[in-house]
mmCIF file with all atom_site columns, C-alpha atoms in Angstrom:
data_model
loop_
_atom_site.group_PDB
_atom_site.id
_atom_site.type_symbol
_atom_site.label_atom_id
_atom_site.label_alt_id
_atom_site.label_comp_id
_atom_site.label_asym_id
_atom_site.label_entity_id
_atom_site.label_seq_id
_atom_site.pdbx_PDB_ins_code
_atom_site.Cartn_x
_atom_site.Cartn_y
_atom_site.Cartn_z
_atom_site.occupancy
_atom_site.B_iso_or_equiv
_atom_site.pdbx_formal_charge
_atom_site.auth_seq_id
_atom_site.auth_comp_id
_atom_site.auth_asym_id
_atom_site.auth_atom_id
_atom_site.pdbx_PDB_model_num
ATOM 1  C CA . MET A 1 1  ? 188.900 -2.516  194.921 1.00 45.00 ? 1  MET A CA 1
ATOM 2  C CA . LYS A 1 2  ? 189.236 -5.957  196.552 1.00 49.00 ? 2  LYS A CA 1
ATOM 3  C CA . PHE A 1 3  ? 188.209 -6.876  199.673 1.00 47.00 ? 3  PHE A CA 1
ATOM 4  C CA . THR A 1 4  ? 190.176 -9.078  201.948 1.00 55.00 ? 4  THR A CA 1
ATOM 5  C CA . PRO A 1 5  ? 188.203 -11.758 204.266 1.00 57.00 ? 5  PRO A CA 1
ATOM 6  C CA . SER A 1 6  ? 188.913 -9.631  207.015 1.00 69.00 ? 6  SER A CA 1
ATOM 7  C CA . ASP A 1 7  ? 186.921 -6.969  205.638 1.00 78.00 ? 7  ASP A CA 1
ATOM 8  C CA . GLN A 1 8  ? 183.791 -8.738  205.031 1.00 81.00 ? 8  GLN A CA 1
ATOM 9  C CA . LEU A 1 9  ? 180.935 -8.024  207.304 1.00 83.00 ? 9  LEU A CA 1
ATOM 10 C CA . PRO A 1 10 ? 178.907 -11.003 207.726 1.00 82.00 ? 10 PRO A CA 1
ATOM 11 C CA . SER A 1 11 ? 176.156 -9.032  209.963 1.00 85.00 ? 11 SER A CA 1
ATOM 12 C CA . PRO A 1 12 ? 175.220 -5.261  210.383 1.00 87.00 ? 12 PRO A CA 1
ATOM 13 C CA . PHE A 1 13 ? 174.904 -5.955  213.964 1.00 90.00 ? 13 PHE A CA 1
ATOM 14 C CA . ARG A 1 14 ? 178.163 -4.958  215.098 1.00 91.00 ? 14 ARG A CA 1
ATOM 15 C CA . PRO A 1 15 ? 177.444 -2.606  218.459 1.00 93.00 ? 15 PRO A CA 1
ATOM 16 C CA . ASP A 1 16 ? 181.488 -2.372  218.417 1.00 94.00 ? 16 ASP A CA 1
ATOM 17 C CA . LEU A 1 17 ? 181.487 -0.420  215.024 1.00 94.00 ? 17 LEU A CA 1
ATOM 18 C CA . PHE A 1 18 ? 178.996 1.862   216.315 1.00 95.00 ? 18 PHE A CA 1
ATOM 19 C CA . LEU A 1 19 ? 181.206 2.843   219.369 1.00 95.00 ? 19 LEU A CA 1
ATOM 20 C CA . GLU A 1 20 ? 184.146 3.266   216.960 1.00 93.00 ? 20 GLU A CA 1
ATOM 21 C CA . ALA A 1 21 ? 182.294 5.941   215.289 1.00 93.00 ? 21 ALA A CA 1
ATOM 22 C CA . GLY A 1 22 ? 181.166 7.508   218.613 1.00 94.00 ? 22 GLY A CA 1
ATOM 23 C CA . ILE A 1 23 ? 177.801 6.601   218.613 1.00 95.00 ? 23 ILE A CA 1
ATOM 24 C CA . ASN A 1 24 ? 175.890 3.866   220.751 1.00 95.00 ? 24 ASN A CA 1
ATOM 25 C CA . LEU A 1 25 ? 173.551 1.508   218.780 1.00 95.00 ? 25 LEU A CA 1
ATOM 26 C CA . SER A 1 26 ? 170.295 2.021   220.439 1.00 96.00 ? 26 SER A CA 1
ATOM 27 C CA . TYR A 1 27 ? 168.161 -0.363  218.570 1.00 95.00 ? 27 TYR A CA 1
ATOM 28 C CA . TYR A 1 28 ? 168.604 -2.961  215.380 1.00 95.00 ? 28 TYR A CA 1
ATOM 29 C CA . GLU A 1 29 ? 165.656 -4.298  213.617 1.00 95.00 ? 29 GLU A CA 1
ATOM 30 C CA . PRO A 1 30 ? 166.398 -6.368  210.775 1.00 95.00 ? 30 PRO A CA 1
ATOM 31 C CA . GLU A 1 31 ? 163.416 -7.372  208.373 1.00 95.00 ? 31 GLU A CA 1
ATOM 32 C CA . GLY A 1 32 ? 163.320 -9.830  205.288 1.00 95.00 ? 32 GLY A CA 1
ATOM 33 C CA . LYS A 1 33 ? 166.002 -12.316 204.266 1.00 92.00 ? 33 LYS A CA 1
ATOM 34 C CA . GLY A 1 34 ? 168.630 -12.870 201.464 1.00 89.00 ? 34 GLY A CA 1
ATOM 35 C CA . GLU A 1 35 ? 168.255 -9.890  198.688 1.00 89.00 ? 35 GLU A CA 1
ATOM 36 C CA . LYS A 1 36 ? 165.239 -8.613  200.370 1.00 93.00 ? 36 LYS A CA 1
ATOM 37 C CA . ALA A 1 37 ? 166.796 -7.944  203.717 1.00 94.00 ? 37 ALA A CA 1
ATOM 38 C CA . VAL A 1 38 ? 166.387 -4.407  205.085 1.00 96.00 ? 38 VAL A CA 1
ATOM 39 C CA . TYR A 1 39 ? 168.165 -3.429  208.517 1.00 96.00 ? 39 TYR A CA 1
ATOM 40 C CA . HIS A 1 40 ? 166.765 -0.475  210.528 1.00 97.00 ? 40 HIS A CA 1
ATOM 41 C CA . PHE A 1 41 ? 169.155 1.152   213.325 1.00 96.00 ? 41 PHE A CA 1
ATOM 42 C CA . GLY A 1 42 ? 168.526 3.562   215.882 1.00 96.00 ? 42 GLY A CA 1
ATOM 43 C CA . PHE A 1 43 ? 171.431 5.410   217.825 1.00 95.00 ? 43 PHE A CA 1
ATOM 44 C CA . TYR A 1 44 ? 172.870 8.392   219.907 1.00 96.00 ? 44 TYR A CA 1
ATOM 45 C CA . ASN A 1 45 ? 175.631 10.641  220.400 1.00 94.00 ? 45 ASN A CA 1
ATOM 46 C CA . LEU A 1 46 ? 178.056 9.415   222.577 1.00 93.00 ? 46 LEU A CA 1
ATOM 47 C CA . ASN A 1 47 ? 179.175 12.858  223.706 1.00 91.00 ? 47 ASN A CA 1
ATOM 48 C CA . ASN A 1 48 ? 175.558 14.059  224.136 1.00 92.00 ? 48 ASN A CA 1
ATOM 49 C CA . PRO A 1 49 ? 172.970 11.274  224.268 1.00 93.00 ? 49 PRO A CA 1
ATOM 50 C CA . ASP A 1 50 ? 170.019 13.842  223.818 1.00 94.00 ? 50 ASP A CA 1
ATOM 51 C CA . GLN A 1 51 ? 171.439 13.610  219.930 1.00 94.00 ? 51 GLN A CA 1
ATOM 52 C CA . ARG A 1 52 ? 169.601 10.630  218.293 1.00 94.00 ? 52 ARG A CA 1
ATOM 53 C CA . GLY A 1 53 ? 169.410 9.138   215.013 1.00 94.00 ? 53 GLY A CA 1
ATOM 54 C CA . ALA A 1 54 ? 167.957 6.619   212.651 1.00 95.00 ? 54 ALA A CA 1
ATOM 55 C CA . PHE A 1 55 ? 168.900 4.940   209.280 1.00 96.00 ? 55 PHE A CA 1
ATOM 56 C CA . THR A 1 56 ? 167.919 2.238   207.326 1.00 97.00 ? 56 THR A CA 1
ATOM 57 C CA . LEU A 1 57 ? 170.060 -0.007  205.022 1.00 96.00 ? 57 LEU A CA 1
ATOM 58 C CA . SER A 1 58 ? 168.794 -2.531  202.556 1.00 96.00 ? 58 SER A CA 1
ATOM 59 C CA . VAL A 1 59 ? 170.889 -5.480  200.563 1.00 95.00 ? 59 VAL A CA 1
ATOM 60 C CA . GLU A 1 60 ? 169.152 -4.359  197.599 1.00 95.00 ? 60 GLU A CA 1
ATOM 61 C CA . SER A 1 61 ? 170.138 -0.691  197.500 1.00 96.00 ? 61 SER A CA 1
ATOM 62 C CA . ASP A 1 62 ? 173.195 -0.767  199.976 1.00 96.00 ? 62 ASP A CA 1
ATOM 63 C CA . PRO A 1 63 ? 175.052 -3.964  199.094 1.00 95.00 ? 63 PRO A CA 1
ATOM 64 C CA . GLN A 1 64 ? 178.563 -2.288  199.232 1.00 94.00 ? 64 GLN A CA 1
ATOM 65 C CA . ILE A 1 65 ? 177.911 -0.877  202.443 1.00 95.00 ? 65 ILE A CA 1
ATOM 66 C CA . LEU A 1 66 ? 176.603 -4.098  204.071 1.00 94.00 ? 66 LEU A CA 1
ATOM 67 C CA . SER A 1 67 ? 179.078 -6.332  202.448 1.00 92.00 ? 67 SER A CA 1
ATOM 68 C CA . SER A 1 68 ? 182.486 -4.456  203.727 1.00 93.00 ? 68 SER A CA 1
ATOM 69 C CA . LYS A 1 69 ? 183.531 -3.784  207.368 1.00 94.00 ? 69 LYS A CA 1
ATOM 70 C CA . LYS A 1 70 ? 185.501 -0.645  206.200 1.00 94.00 ? 70 LYS A CA 1
ATOM 71 C CA . LYS A 1 71 ? 182.643 0.747   204.155 1.00 95.00 ? 71 LYS A CA 1
ATOM 72 C CA . PHE A 1 72 ? 180.215 0.079   207.042 1.00 95.00 ? 72 PHE A CA 1
ATOM 73 C CA . GLU A 1 73 ? 182.316 2.031   209.544 1.00 95.00 ? 73 GLU A CA 1
ATOM 74 C CA . GLU A 1 74 ? 182.838 5.252   207.090 1.00 95.00 ? 74 GLU A CA 1
ATOM 75 C CA . PHE A 1 75 ? 179.014 5.038   206.653 1.00 96.00 ? 75 PHE A CA 1
ATOM 76 C CA . LEU A 1 76 ? 178.654 5.223   210.419 1.00 96.00 ? 76 LEU A CA 1
ATOM 77 C CA . LYS A 1 77 ? 181.113 8.029   210.616 1.00 95.00 ? 77 LYS A CA 1
ATOM 78 C CA . ALA A 1 78 ? 179.757 9.898   207.713 1.00 95.00 ? 78 ALA A CA 1
ATOM 79 C CA . LYS A 1 79 ? 176.167 9.479   209.056 1.00 93.00 ? 79 LYS A CA 1
ATOM 80 C CA . LYS A 1 80 ? 177.196 10.766  212.548 1.00 92.00 ? 80 LYS A CA 1
ATOM 81 C CA . THR A 1 81 ? 178.894 13.908  211.141 1.00 92.00 ? 81 THR A CA 1
ATOM 82 C CA . GLU A 1 82 ? 175.830 14.508  208.996 1.00 90.00 ? 82 GLU A CA 1
ATOM 83 C CA . LEU A 1 83 ? 173.235 14.286  211.596 1.00 85.00 ? 83 LEU A CA 1
ATOM 84 C CA . PHE A 1 84 ? 174.896 15.958  214.505 1.00 86.00 ? 84 PHE A CA 1
ATOM 85 C CA . SER A 1 85 ? 176.724 18.635  212.848 1.00 83.00 ? 85 SER A CA 1
ATOM 86 C CA . GLN A 1 86 ? 173.509 19.750  211.299 1.00 65.00 ? 86 GLN A CA 1
ATOM 87 C CA . LYS A 1 87 ? 171.840 19.880  214.878 1.00 57.00 ? 87 LYS A CA 1
ATOM 88 C CA . THR A 1 88 ? 174.746 21.668  216.391 1.00 52.00 ? 88 THR A CA 1
ATOM 89 C CA . ALA A 1 89 ? 174.827 24.200  213.730 1.00 52.00 ? 89 ALA A CA 1
ATOM 90 C CA . LYS A 1 90 ? 171.032 25.052  214.108 1.00 51.00 ? 90 LYS A CA 1
ATOM 91 C CA . MET A 1 91 ? 171.459 25.540  218.018 1.00 48.00 ? 91 MET A CA 1
#
């Protein structure tokens, strides 16, 4: 599948994409540059701020997610569902 220029994700620092997924970005920490770049994210659920999560993406192991706005949005929504549905089920 080819991506259009509007689907390119020049930077994963996009708080708006987190909000669209129903989570709020609480921290963003880039590490390294180029092919060695790693990005650390922390977030919380907008519907329940006590529910928090974190994840790390790297250019080396997650290039498709980090190059496509659409894939990044899908990843965020899946991460929210994965983390917060497990916590809800345990309660």
